[in-house]
The first five atom37 places (N, CA, C, CB, O) and aatype in JSON, in Angstrom:
{
  "aatype": [12, 11, 9, 16, 1, 0, 0, 6, 5, 0, 7, 16, 0, 7, 11, 14, 7, 15, 1, 13, 16, 7, 15, 19, 17, 2, 18, 10, 16, 12, 14, 0, 16, 3, 7, 19, 16, 9, 2, 16, 19, 16, 13, 15, 14, 4, 0, 1, 16, 18, 17, 8, 16, 8, 6, 8, 7, 5, 9, 10, 5, 19, 19, 0, 7, 1, 7, 10, 9, 4, 16, 0, 7, 7, 5, 14, 6, 19, 10, 1, 0, 7, 3, 16, 19, 17, 19, 14, 0, 7, 6, 1, 8, 17, 8, 7, 7, 0, 14, 3, 15, 13, 10, 16, 8, 16, 0, 9, 15, 10, 7, 1, 16, 6, 17, 0, 6, 14, 19, 0, 3, 7, 3, 18, 14, 16, 16, 0, 16, 15, 15, 0],
  "atom_mask": [
    [1, 1, 1, 1, 1],
    [1, 1, 1, 1, 1],
    [1, 1, 1, 1, 1],
    [1, 1, 1, 1, 1],
    [1, 1, 1, 1, 1],
    [1, 1, 1, 1, 1],
    [1, 1, 1, 1, 1],
    [1, 1, 1, 1, 1],
    [1, 1, 1, 1, 1],
    [1, 1, 1, 1, 1],
    [1, 1, 1, 0, 1],
    [1, 1, 1, 1, 1],
    [1, 1, 1, 1, 1],
    [1, 1, 1, 0, 1],
    [1, 1, 1, 1, 1],
    [1, 1, 1, 1, 1],
    [1, 1, 1, 0, 1],
    [1, 1, 1, 1, 1],
    [1, 1, 1, 1, 1],
    [1, 1, 1, 1, 1],
    [1, 1, 1, 1, 1],
    [1, 1, 1, 0, 1],
    [1, 1, 1, 1, 1],
    [1, 1, 1, 1, 1],
    [1, 1, 1, 1, 1],
    [1, 1, 1, 1, 1],
    [1, 1, 1, 1, 1],
    [1, 1, 1, 1, 1],
    [1, 1, 1, 1, 1],
    [1, 1, 1, 1, 1],
    [1, 1, 1, 1, 1],
    [1, 1, 1, 1, 1],
    [1, 1, 1, 1, 1],
    [1, 1, 1, 1, 1],
    [1, 1, 1, 0, 1],
    [1, 1, 1, 1, 1],
    [1, 1, 1, 1, 1],
    [1, 1, 1, 1, 1],
    [1, 1, 1, 1, 1],
    [1, 1, 1, 1, 1],
    [1, 1, 1, 1, 1],
    [1, 1, 1, 1, 1],
    [1, 1, 1, 1, 1],
    [1, 1, 1, 1, 1],
    [1, 1, 1, 1, 1],
    [1, 1, 1, 1, 1],
    [1, 1, 1, 1, 1],
    [1, 1, 1, 1, 1],
    [1, 1, 1, 1, 1],
    [1, 1, 1, 1, 1],
    [1, 1, 1, 1, 1],
    [1, 1, 1, 1, 1],
    [1, 1, 1, 1, 1],
    [1, 1, 1, 1, 1],
    [1, 1, 1, 1, 1],
    [1, 1, 1, 1, 1],
    [1, 1, 1, 0, 1],
    [1, 1, 1, 1, 1],
    [1, 1, 1, 1, 1],
    [1, 1, 1, 1, 1],
    [1, 1, 1, 1, 1],
    [1, 1, 1, 1, 1],
    [1, 1, 1, 1, 1],
    [1, 1, 1, 1, 1],
    [1, 1, 1, 0, 1],
    [1, 1, 1, 1, 1],
    [1, 1, 1, 0, 1],
    [1, 1, 1, 1, 1],
    [1, 1, 1, 1, 1],
    [1, 1, 1, 1, 1],
    [1, 1, 1, 1, 1],
    [1, 1, 1, 1, 1],
    [1, 1, 1, 0, 1],
    [1, 1, 1, 0, 1],
    [1, 1, 1, 1, 1],
    [1, 1, 1, 1, 1],
    [1, 1, 1, 1, 1],
    [1, 1, 1, 1, 1],
    [1, 1, 1, 1, 1],
    [1, 1, 1, 1, 1],
    [1, 1, 1, 1, 1],
    [1, 1, 1, 0, 1],
    [1, 1, 1, 1, 1],
    [1, 1, 1, 1, 1],
    [1, 1, 1, 1, 1],
    [1, 1, 1, 1, 1],
    [1, 1, 1, 1, 1],
    [1, 1, 1, 1, 1],
    [1, 1, 1, 1, 1],
    [1, 1, 1, 0, 1],
    [1, 1, 1, 1, 1],
    [1, 1, 1, 1, 1],
    [1, 1, 1, 1, 1],
    [1, 1, 1, 1, 1],
    [1, 1, 1, 1, 1],
    [1, 1, 1, 0, 1],
    [1, 1, 1, 0, 1],
    [1, 1, 1, 1, 1],
    [1, 1, 1, 1, 1],
    [1, 1, 1, 1, 1],
    [1, 1, 1, 1, 1],
    [1, 1, 1, 1, 1],
    [1, 1, 1, 1, 1],
    [1, 1, 1, 1, 1],
    [1, 1, 1, 1, 1],
    [1, 1, 1, 1, 1],
    [1, 1, 1, 1, 1],
    [1, 1, 1, 1, 1],
    [1, 1, 1, 1, 1],
    [1, 1, 1, 1, 1],
    [1, 1, 1, 0, 1],
    [1, 1, 1, 1, 1],
    [1, 1, 1, 1, 1],
    [1, 1, 1, 1, 1],
    [1, 1, 1, 1, 1],
    [1, 1, 1, 1, 1],
    [1, 1, 1, 1, 1],
    [1, 1, 1, 1, 1],
    [1, 1, 1, 1, 1],
    [1, 1, 1, 1, 1],
    [1, 1, 1, 1, 1],
    [1, 1, 1, 0, 1],
    [1, 1, 1, 1, 1],
    [1, 1, 1, 1, 1],
    [1, 1, 1, 1, 1],
    [1, 1, 1, 1, 1],
    [1, 1, 1, 1, 1],
    [1, 1, 1, 1, 1],
    [1, 1, 1, 1, 1],
    [1, 1, 1, 1, 1],
    [1, 1, 1, 1, 1],
    [1, 1, 1, 1, 1]
  ],
  "atom_positions": [
    [[-12.86, 8.83, -22.61], [-13.33, 7.92, -20.75], [-12.85, 6.38, -21.16], [-15.75, 7.82, -20.16], [-13.29, 6.02, -22.24]],
    [[-12.06, 5.48, -20.5], [-11.88, 4.54, -20.61], [-12.62, 3.64, -19.16], [-10.52, 4.6, -20.95], [-13.01, 4.13, -18.11]],
    [[-12.63, 2.21, -19.6], [-13.29, 1.59, -19.17], [-12.09, 0.61, -19.18], [-14.56, 1.47, -19.73], [-11.64, 0.38, -20.31]],
    [[-11.4, -0.11, -17.96], [-11.48, -1.44, -17.49], [-11.79, -2.75, -17.4], [-11.65, -1.41, -17.1], [-12.07, -3.04, -16.23]],
    [[-11.86, -3.78, -18.25], [-13.27, -4.22, -18.0], [-12.33, -6.09, -17.35], [-14.69, -4.13, -19.99], [-11.32, -6.62, -17.8]],
    [[-13.1, -6.48, -16.39], [-12.82, -7.03, -15.48], [-11.68, -8.6, -16.39], [-14.39, -7.24, -14.57], [-10.89, -9.25, -15.71]],
    [[-11.79, -8.75, -17.18], [-10.86, -9.55, -18.54], [-9.29, -9.05, -18.68], [-11.65, -9.11, -20.26], [-8.2, -9.58, -18.87]],
    [[-10.0, -7.24, -18.38], [-8.15, -6.92, -19.23], [-7.61, -6.26, -17.9], [-7.97, -5.4, -21.03], [-7.07, -5.15, -18.0]],
    [[-7.72, -6.9, -16.6], [-7.39, -6.56, -15.53], [-5.73, -7.96, -14.82], [-9.12, -6.5, -14.7], [-5.82, -9.19, -14.78]],
    [[-4.73, -7.27, -14.5], [-3.76, -8.16, -14.36], [-3.7, -9.02, -14.0], [-3.12, -8.0, -14.02], [-3.04, -9.95, -14.49]],
    [[-4.66, -9.07, -12.55], [-4.85, -10.61, -11.99], [-3.46, -10.38, -10.8], [0.0, 0.0, 0.0], [-2.93, -9.28, -10.63]],
    [[-3.18, -11.2, -10.33], [-2.43, -10.78, -8.67], [-0.87, -10.86, -9.14], [-2.82, -12.19, -7.06], [0.0, -10.55, -8.32]],
    [[-0.54, -11.27, -10.42], [0.64, -11.2, -11.23], [1.5, -10.31, -10.85], [0.4, -10.98, -12.46], [2.69, -10.31, -11.16]],
    [[0.74, -9.25, -9.95], [1.47, -8.02, -9.58], [2.52, -6.55, -10.47], [0.0, 0.0, 0.0], [3.09, -6.8, -11.53]],
    [[2.57, -5.72, -10.1], [3.47, -5.0, -11.24], [5.18, -4.71, -10.87], [2.71, -3.41, -11.51], [5.77, -4.31, -9.87]],
    [[5.62, -5.16, -12.26], [6.94, -4.8, -12.0], [7.41, -2.95, -10.93], [7.49, -4.86, -13.75], [6.99, -1.79, -10.84]],
    [[8.64, -3.97, -10.31], [9.44, -2.9, -9.12], [8.69, -2.78, -7.97], [0.0, 0.0, 0.0], [9.23, -2.34, -6.95]],
    [[7.15, -3.2, -7.98], [6.89, -3.11, -6.53], [7.91, -4.21, -5.23], [5.18, -3.53, -6.53], [8.49, -5.3, -5.32]],
    [[7.78, -3.6, -4.54], [8.81, -3.95, -2.9], [7.38, -4.86, -1.92], [9.5, -1.72, -1.67], [6.24, -4.41, -1.91]],
    [[7.63, -5.67, -1.45], [7.23, -5.99, -0.15], [7.92, -6.96, 0.28], [5.98, -6.28, -0.01], [8.6, -7.73, -0.4]],
    [[7.71, -6.95, 1.89], [7.91, -7.43, 2.97], [6.37, -9.16, 3.28], [7.85, -5.75, 4.06], [5.15, -9.2, 3.44]],
    [[7.45, -10.18, 3.2], [5.75, -11.27, 3.59], [5.15, -12.0, 2.06], [0.0, 0.0, 0.0], [5.6, -11.86, 0.93]],
    [[3.68, -13.02, 2.65], [3.02, -12.67, 2.02], [1.99, -11.31, 1.45], [2.82, -13.36, 2.28], [1.17, -10.77, 2.19]],
    [[2.2, -10.93, 0.15], [1.46, -10.1, -0.47], [0.37, -10.42, -2.05], [2.51, -9.17, -0.64], [0.77, -10.96, -3.08]],
    [[-1.38, -9.75, -1.71], [-1.4, -10.53, -2.7], [-1.64, -8.89, -3.69], [-2.68, -11.97, -2.58], [-2.48, -8.12, -3.24]],
    [[-1.04, -8.55, -4.72], [-1.79, -7.43, -5.66], [-2.28, -7.4, -6.76], [-1.26, -6.59, -5.9], [-1.61, -7.71, -7.74]],
    [[-3.42, -7.07, -6.82], [-3.68, -6.71, -8.03], [-3.99, -5.81, -8.69], [-4.17, -7.12, -8.3], [-4.57, -4.83, -8.21]],
    [[-3.69, -5.94, -9.9], [-3.64, -4.6, -10.46], [-4.73, -4.05, -10.8], [-2.94, -4.52, -11.47], [-4.77, -4.38, -11.98]],
    [[-5.6, -3.48, -10.63], [-7.17, -3.24, -11.29], [-7.33, -2.18, -12.24], [-8.24, -2.88, -10.2], [-8.06, -2.21, -13.24]],
    [[-6.43, -0.99, -11.76], [-6.36, -0.66, -13.67], [-4.39, -0.17, -14.09], [-7.85, 1.46, -14.16], [-3.49, 0.28, -13.39]],
    [[-4.45, -0.47, -15.14], [-3.17, 0.07, -15.29], [-2.79, 1.25, -15.6], [-2.66, -0.45, -15.98], [-3.57, 1.86, -16.33]],
    [[-1.31, 2.12, -15.11], [-1.4, 3.62, -15.64], [-2.38, 3.85, -16.59], [-0.18, 4.08, -16.27], [-2.83, 3.13, -17.48]],
    [[-2.62, 4.97, -16.24], [-3.77, 5.74, -18.0], [-4.04, 7.31, -16.75], [-6.43, 4.22, -18.75], [-4.72, 7.6, -15.76]],
    [[-3.06, 7.87, -17.58], [-2.93, 8.84, -17.11], [-2.0, 9.67, -16.01], [-3.75, 8.77, -16.98], [-2.07, 10.82, -15.58]],
    [[-1.09, 8.56, -15.74], [-0.38, 8.51, -14.37], [-1.3, 8.56, -13.39], [0.0, 0.0, 0.0], [-1.23, 9.58, -12.7]],
    [[-2.34, 7.61, -13.05], [-3.06, 7.3, -12.09], [-2.83, 5.45, -12.02], [-4.62, 7.96, -12.38], [-3.27, 4.78, -12.95]],
    [[-2.43, 5.07, -11.35], [-2.69, 3.3, -10.85], [-3.02, 2.61, -10.08], [-2.08, 2.65, -10.75], [-2.09, 2.28, -9.34]],
    [[-4.63, 1.85, -9.67], [-5.2, 1.53, -9.07], [-4.87, -0.19, -9.13], [-6.31, 2.19, -9.33], [-5.03, -0.98, -10.06]],
    [[-4.39, -0.41, -7.8], [-4.16, -1.31, -7.28], [-4.97, -1.94, -5.83], [-3.02, -1.05, -7.26], [-5.18, -1.08, -4.98]],
    [[-5.48, -3.46, -5.45], [-6.25, -3.49, -4.9], [-5.32, -4.74, -4.23], [-7.57, -3.43, -5.53], [-5.22, -5.87, -4.69]],
    [[-4.55, -4.13, -2.79], [-3.52, -5.56, -1.78], [-4.05, -5.6, -1.24], [-2.22, -5.72, -1.04], [-4.91, -4.78, -0.9]],
    [[-3.58, -7.41, -0.58], [-3.76, -7.81, 0.51], [-2.79, -7.84, 0.67], [-4.37, -8.66, 0.81], [-1.86, -7.89, -0.15]],
    [[-2.77, -7.79, 2.59], [-1.78, -8.15, 2.7], [-1.46, -9.66, 4.25], [-1.16, -6.67, 2.73], [-2.28, -9.95, 5.12]],
    [[-0.78, -9.96, 4.16], [-0.86, -11.2, 5.31], [-0.53, -10.33, 6.68], [0.5, -12.66, 5.01], [-0.12, -9.17, 6.57]],
    [[-0.71, -10.92, 7.93], [0.15, -9.79, 9.04], [1.36, -9.92, 8.8], [0.07, -9.98, 10.67], [1.76, -10.76, 7.99]],
    [[2.03, -9.22, 9.36], [3.18, -8.39, 9.44], [3.36, -7.93, 8.11], [4.41, -9.06, 9.99], [3.79, -6.78, 7.98]],
    [[3.03, -8.87, 6.68], [3.11, -8.12, 5.54], [3.42, -6.75, 5.27], [2.21, -8.24, 5.12], [2.69, -6.01, 5.93]],
    [[4.23, -6.12, 4.53], [4.04, -4.39, 3.88], [4.93, -4.23, 2.73], [4.55, -3.02, 5.04], [5.66, -5.09, 2.24]],
    [[4.75, -2.86, 2.35], [5.44, -2.5, 1.56], [6.94, -2.63, 2.04], [4.99, -1.34, 1.23], [7.39, -3.18, 3.05]],
    [[7.54, -2.0, 1.06], [9.32, -1.07, 1.52], [8.83, 0.57, 1.39], [11.11, -1.43, -0.13], [7.99, 1.27, 0.82]],
    [[10.08, 0.68, 2.4], [9.64, 2.26, 2.09], [9.63, 2.91, 0.45], [10.79, 3.22, 2.97], [10.48, 2.7, -0.43]],
    [[8.03, 4.01, 0.35], [8.64, 4.56, -0.81], [7.63, 5.76, -1.36], [8.9, 3.34, -1.93], [6.49, 5.38, -1.13]],
    [[7.62, 6.78, -1.85], [7.06, 7.79, -2.23], [6.61, 7.83, -3.59], [7.77, 8.68, -1.96], [7.0, 7.02, -4.44]],
    [[5.79, 8.76, -3.81], [5.26, 8.66, -5.15], [4.26, 10.13, -5.59], [4.33, 7.16, -5.17], [3.32, 10.72, -5.05]],
    [[5.09, 10.32, -6.92], [5.43, 11.22, -7.48], [4.89, 12.57, -7.35], [5.4, 10.85, -8.41], [5.46, 13.67, -7.31]],
    [[2.95, 12.04, -7.27], [1.97, 13.1, -7.24], [1.15, 12.89, -5.93], [1.05, 13.08, -8.55], [0.16, 13.6, -5.71]],
    [[1.68, 11.6, -4.77], [0.58, 11.62, -3.96], [0.12, 9.88, -4.48], [0.0, 0.0, 0.0], [0.19, 9.3, -5.56]],
    [[-0.34, 9.51, -3.2], [-1.19, 8.37, -2.76], [-2.48, 8.99, -2.55], [-0.69, 7.62, -1.47], [-2.74, 10.17, -2.33]],
    [[-3.55, 7.57, -2.7], [-4.77, 7.58, -1.53], [-4.83, 5.85, -1.52], [-6.6, 8.57, -2.1], [-4.34, 5.05, -2.31]],
    [[-5.57, 5.66, -0.42], [-5.43, 4.34, -0.05], [-7.2, 4.11, 0.67], [-3.88, 4.15, 1.16], [-7.67, 5.1, 1.23]],
    [[-7.77, 3.24, 0.63], [-8.83, 3.13, 1.06], [-8.8, 1.58, 1.37], [-9.82, 3.71, 0.18], [-8.89, 0.61, 0.61]],
    [[-8.6, 1.7, 3.15], [-9.11, 0.45, 3.81], [-10.31, -0.77, 3.16], [-9.7, 1.05, 5.06], [-11.47, -0.53, 3.47]],
    [[-10.09, -1.92, 2.36], [-11.44, -2.52, 2.2], [-12.1, -3.46, 3.61], [-11.28, -3.53, 0.84], [-13.26, -3.72, 3.91]],
    [[-10.34, -3.92, 4.51], [-11.28, -5.03, 5.12], [-9.89, -5.29, 5.77], [-12.24, -6.38, 4.07], [-8.84, -5.3, 5.14]],
    [[-10.03, -5.53, 7.28], [-9.44, -5.92, 7.4], [-8.59, -4.8, 8.52], [0.0, 0.0, 0.0], [-9.29, -3.85, 8.86]],
    [[-6.93, -4.84, 9.2], [-6.09, -3.51, 9.79], [-5.32, -3.56, 9.59], [-5.9, -3.09, 10.85], [-4.95, -4.72, 9.45]],
    [[-4.51, -2.78, 9.42], [-3.13, -2.72, 9.08], [-2.13, -1.56, 9.42], [0.0, 0.0, 0.0], [-2.9, -1.03, 10.23]],
    [[-1.57, -1.14, 9.44], [-0.06, 0.1, 9.82], [-0.36, 0.77, 8.62], [1.98, -0.54, 9.88], [-0.87, 0.16, 7.68]],
    [[-0.05, 2.2, 8.59], [1.0, 2.69, 8.03], [1.83, 3.78, 8.81], [0.58, 3.13, 6.87], [1.55, 4.0, 9.98]],
    [[2.89, 4.49, 8.13], [3.8, 5.32, 9.0], [4.46, 6.34, 7.87], [5.02, 4.3, 9.87], [4.92, 6.15, 6.75]],
    [[4.37, 6.99, 8.34], [5.53, 8.14, 7.79], [6.88, 8.25, 8.38], [5.02, 9.57, 8.0], [7.23, 8.23, 9.56]],
    [[7.75, 8.4, 6.99], [9.51, 8.33, 7.62], [9.35, 9.06, 8.88], [10.92, 9.25, 6.56], [8.41, 9.85, 8.73]],
    [[9.91, 9.17, 10.22], [9.99, 9.76, 11.35], [9.41, 10.1, 12.26], [0.0, 0.0, 0.0], [9.65, 10.92, 13.14]],
    [[8.24, 9.15, 11.98], [6.52, 9.05, 12.3], [6.51, 7.62, 13.07], [0.0, 0.0, 0.0], [7.12, 6.58, 12.82]],
    [[5.63, 7.94, 14.04], [5.15, 6.64, 14.51], [4.28, 5.83, 13.85], [4.63, 6.76, 15.57], [3.37, 6.47, 13.33]],
    [[4.2, 4.36, 13.65], [3.0, 3.91, 12.4], [1.67, 3.76, 13.23], [3.37, 2.19, 11.48], [1.53, 3.19, 14.31]],
    [[0.81, 4.37, 12.53], [-0.72, 4.26, 12.75], [-1.2, 3.21, 12.56], [-1.47, 5.0, 12.05], [-0.57, 2.35, 11.94]],
    [[-2.76, 2.92, 13.2], [-3.16, 2.33, 12.84], [-4.51, 2.54, 11.87], [-3.04, 1.82, 13.67], [-5.33, 3.41, 12.16]],
    [[-4.68, 1.66, 10.67], [-5.52, 1.69, 9.81], [-6.65, 0.82, 10.14], [-4.95, 1.43, 8.7], [-6.48, 0.14, 11.15]],
    [[-7.97, 0.66, 9.43], [-9.34, 0.13, 9.96], [-10.29, -0.09, 8.86], [-10.01, 1.12, 10.98], [-9.89, 0.83, 8.14]],
    [[-11.08, -0.53, 8.31], [-12.08, -0.9, 7.92], [-12.95, 0.74, 7.24], [-12.7, -1.79, 9.2], [-13.44, 1.5, 8.07]],
    [[-13.03, 1.12, 5.58], [-13.87, 2.23, 5.92], [-12.42, 3.39, 6.22], [0.0, 0.0, 0.0], [-12.77, 4.56, 6.09]],
    [[-11.33, 3.27, 6.48], [-10.26, 4.71, 6.5], [-10.19, 5.08, 4.97], [-8.39, 4.37, 7.17], [-10.14, 4.48, 3.89]],
    [[-10.22, 6.45, 5.46], [-9.22, 6.81, 4.17], [-8.06, 7.69, 4.22], [-9.95, 7.43, 3.14], [-7.96, 8.5, 5.14]],
    [[-7.19, 7.61, 3.32], [-5.57, 8.27, 3.53], [-5.31, 9.21, 2.07], [-4.11, 6.72, 3.65], [-5.92, 9.28, 1.0]],
    [[-4.35, 9.72, 2.5], [-4.24, 10.87, 1.5], [-2.8, 10.99, 1.8], [-5.23, 12.32, 1.73], [-2.44, 11.91, 2.53]],
    [[-2.09, 10.3, 1.41], [-0.31, 10.44, 1.1], [0.28, 11.45, 0.02], [0.28, 8.96, 0.51], [0.31, 11.29, -1.2]],
    [[0.76, 12.57, 0.77], [1.33, 14.24, -0.5], [2.52, 13.27, -1.07], [2.28, 16.41, 0.57], [3.14, 12.26, -0.74]],
    [[2.45, 14.24, -2.15], [3.32, 13.99, -3.42], [4.81, 13.83, -2.51], [3.25, 15.51, -4.76], [4.92, 14.35, -1.4]],
    [[5.88, 13.07, -3.12], [6.74, 12.89, -2.19], [7.24, 12.51, -0.69], [0.0, 0.0, 0.0], [8.32, 12.57, -0.12]],
    [[5.71, 12.02, -0.25], [6.6, 12.16, 1.6], [6.5, 10.54, 1.6], [5.41, 13.22, 3.48], [5.62, 9.86, 1.06]],
    [[7.46, 10.17, 2.24], [8.32, 8.18, 2.62], [7.68, 8.26, 3.54], [10.26, 7.61, 3.03], [7.57, 9.05, 4.48]],
    [[7.01, 6.93, 3.07], [6.12, 6.03, 3.83], [6.04, 4.62, 3.79], [5.01, 6.34, 3.61], [6.7, 4.03, 2.94]],
    [[5.32, 3.99, 4.57], [5.23, 2.04, 4.54], [3.97, 2.16, 4.55], [5.86, 0.85, 5.96], [3.36, 3.19, 4.84]],
    [[3.34, 0.82, 4.16], [1.68, 0.48, 5.01], [1.65, -1.21, 4.95], [-0.1, 1.27, 3.89], [2.4, -1.89, 4.24]],
    [[0.93, -1.58, 5.58], [0.73, -3.16, 5.41], [-0.2, -3.49, 6.43], [0.0, 0.0, 0.0], [-0.97, -2.64, 6.89]],
    [[-0.17, -4.78, 6.86], [-1.2, -5.8, 7.39], [-0.48, -5.32, 8.7], [0.0, 0.0, 0.0], [0.67, -4.9, 8.68]],
    [[-1.41, -5.44, 10.12], [-0.85, -5.11, 11.22], [-0.49, -6.46, 11.69], [-1.68, -4.28, 12.11], [-0.66, -7.41, 10.92]],
    [[0.18, -6.73, 13.31], [0.58, -7.79, 13.29], [-0.33, -9.17, 13.3], [1.34, -7.65, 14.16], [0.06, -10.29, 12.95]],
    [[-1.34, -8.91, 13.68], [-2.09, -10.01, 13.88], [-3.79, -9.82, 13.01], [-2.13, -10.17, 15.63], [-4.97, -9.9, 13.34]],
    [[-2.99, -9.55, 11.76], [-4.74, -9.6, 10.99], [-4.15, -8.86, 9.46], [-6.44, -8.2, 12.11], [-3.35, -8.0, 9.08]],
    [[-5.09, -9.8, 8.93], [-4.96, -9.07, 7.05], [-5.42, -7.79, 7.07], [-6.04, -9.86, 5.69], [-5.99, -7.28, 8.03]],
    [[-5.09, -7.04, 5.59], [-5.37, -6.09, 5.52], [-4.94, -6.4, 4.22], [-5.03, -5.15, 6.38], [-4.0, -6.99, 3.69]],
    [[-6.82, -5.28, 3.62], [-7.35, -5.43, 1.54], [-6.96, -3.75, 2.46], [-9.81, -6.23, 0.35], [-6.84, -3.21, 3.56]],
    [[-6.88, -3.5, 0.5], [-6.82, -1.71, 0.24], [-6.56, -1.48, -0.83], [-5.84, -0.82, 0.94], [-5.72, -1.89, -1.63]],
    [[-7.54, -0.6, -0.82], [-6.92, -0.21, -2.85], [-6.15, 1.38, -2.76], [-8.89, 0.08, -4.46], [-6.34, 2.46, -2.2]],
    [[-5.46, 0.91, -3.43], [-4.12, 2.11, -3.27], [-4.84, 2.92, -5.11], [-1.62, 1.0, -3.33], [-5.42, 2.46, -6.09]],
    [[-4.47, 3.89, -4.81], [-4.62, 5.19, -6.3], [-3.29, 5.47, -5.83], [-6.03, 6.88, -6.37], [-2.88, 5.54, -4.67]],
    [[-2.93, 5.57, -6.48], [-1.16, 6.2, -7.04], [-0.88, 7.09, -7.76], [-0.34, 5.43, -7.78], [-0.75, 6.64, -8.89]],
    [[-0.67, 8.29, -7.73], [-0.68, 8.96, -8.37], [0.79, 9.46, -9.48], [-1.23, 9.62, -7.57], [1.79, 9.7, -8.79]],
    [[0.95, 9.6, -10.62], [2.41, 9.76, -10.62], [3.41, 8.01, -10.64], [0.0, 0.0, 0.0], [3.16, 6.82, -10.46]],
    [[4.63, 8.92, -11.0], [5.49, 7.12, -10.85], [5.62, 6.66, -9.21], [7.6, 7.16, -11.55], [5.57, 7.48, -8.3]],
    [[5.82, 5.01, -8.99], [6.77, 5.06, -7.33], [7.68, 5.24, -7.47], [7.0, 4.06, -6.37], [8.12, 4.75, -8.51]],
    [[8.63, 6.01, -6.61], [9.91, 5.15, -6.35], [10.09, 4.47, -5.4], [10.9, 5.71, -6.3], [9.77, 5.05, -4.36]],
    [[10.69, 2.91, -5.18], [11.1, 2.33, -4.56], [12.21, 2.27, -3.29], [11.13, 1.95, -5.25], [13.15, 1.67, -3.83]],
    [[12.5, 2.46, -2.33], [13.77, 2.36, -1.24], [13.92, 0.91, -0.79], [13.51, 3.33, 0.2], [14.08, -0.04, -1.56]],
    [[13.88, 0.87, 0.0], [14.93, -0.04, 0.54], [13.91, -0.93, 1.82], [16.47, 1.02, 1.25], [13.02, -0.21, 2.26]],
    [[13.94, -1.92, 2.25], [12.87, -2.27, 3.09], [12.64, -2.15, 4.34], [12.69, -3.19, 3.02], [13.7, -2.35, 4.92]],
    [[11.65, -1.89, 5.2], [11.22, -1.46, 6.43], [12.15, -2.47, 6.77], [9.67, -1.41, 6.93], [12.17, -3.54, 6.16]],
    [[13.08, -2.14, 7.89], [13.39, -3.06, 8.92], [12.54, -3.65, 10.49], [14.5, -2.47, 9.21], [11.82, -3.14, 11.34]],
    [[13.17, -5.07, 10.23], [12.13, -5.51, 11.08], [11.98, -4.64, 12.54], [12.44, -7.05, 11.35], [11.03, -4.84, 13.3]],
    [[12.96, -3.71, 12.79], [13.17, -3.12, 14.43], [12.16, -2.51, 14.59], [0.0, 0.0, 0.0], [11.32, -2.59, 15.48]],
    [[12.3, -1.22, 12.78], [11.27, -0.44, 12.72], [9.38, -0.83, 12.69], [11.74, 0.16, 11.62], [8.59, 0.1, 12.62]],
    [[8.86, -2.38, 12.76], [8.13, -2.64, 12.57], [7.63, -3.21, 13.6], [8.21, -2.97, 11.73], [8.22, -4.22, 13.98]],
    [[6.14, -2.67, 14.56], [5.76, -3.43, 15.42], [5.24, -4.85, 15.21], [5.01, -2.79, 15.92], [4.36, -5.2, 14.43]],
    [[5.92, -5.57, 16.01], [5.64, -7.28, 15.97], [4.55, -7.5, 16.86], [6.97, -8.3, 16.53], [3.78, -8.44, 16.65]],
    [[4.39, -6.61, 17.97], [3.07, -7.07, 18.96], [2.01, -6.16, 18.69], [3.35, -7.0, 20.66], [2.23, -5.11, 18.08]],
    [[0.74, -6.52, 19.12], [-0.98, -5.69, 18.46], [-0.44, -4.66, 20.0], [-3.38, -7.12, 18.54], [0.08, -5.04, 21.05]],
    [[-0.86, -3.28, 19.53], [-0.85, -2.52, 20.97], [-2.67, -2.01, 21.18], [0.47, -0.84, 20.86], [-3.56, -2.17, 20.35]],
    [[-2.78, -1.34, 22.64], [-4.11, -1.18, 23.04], [-4.37, -0.38, 21.06], [-4.35, 0.08, 24.92], [-4.87, -1.18, 20.28]],
    [[-4.07, 0.84, 20.56], [-4.21, 0.79, 19.62], [-4.84, 0.28, 18.51], [-3.7, 0.78, 19.67], [-5.76, 0.88, 17.96]],
    [[-4.33, -1.02, 18.04], [-4.27, -1.81, 17.39], [-5.23, -2.93, 17.33], [-3.33, -2.02, 17.53], [-5.06, -3.83, 16.5]]
  ]
}
């Protein structure tokens, strides 16, 4: 068993290698332990991750607000407080705040994260839709 005490958490300094567009507050809740890293991340409206994949997958638990998630070749899907997302190993994706809302989620990343290029502005919907 390993307990990560609040005083041992990394705070909002972020984690090396992370890539974001916009204002993002990344709180390293549990440093990599047996290949699992836990972050609580708050995205401002329109802020988002770069495209990325996870070696063994990722679990996102939406804590507050509304956001978007998108897999390569797909359309952005709306995320709301209370939603949980499973992203399979190797699936190229991004996630972040909705155009008109902050988003806070807990990200449980399994294995290495491979970061790619930023999400092009043209691939991010800048206006809310009826489903957002």
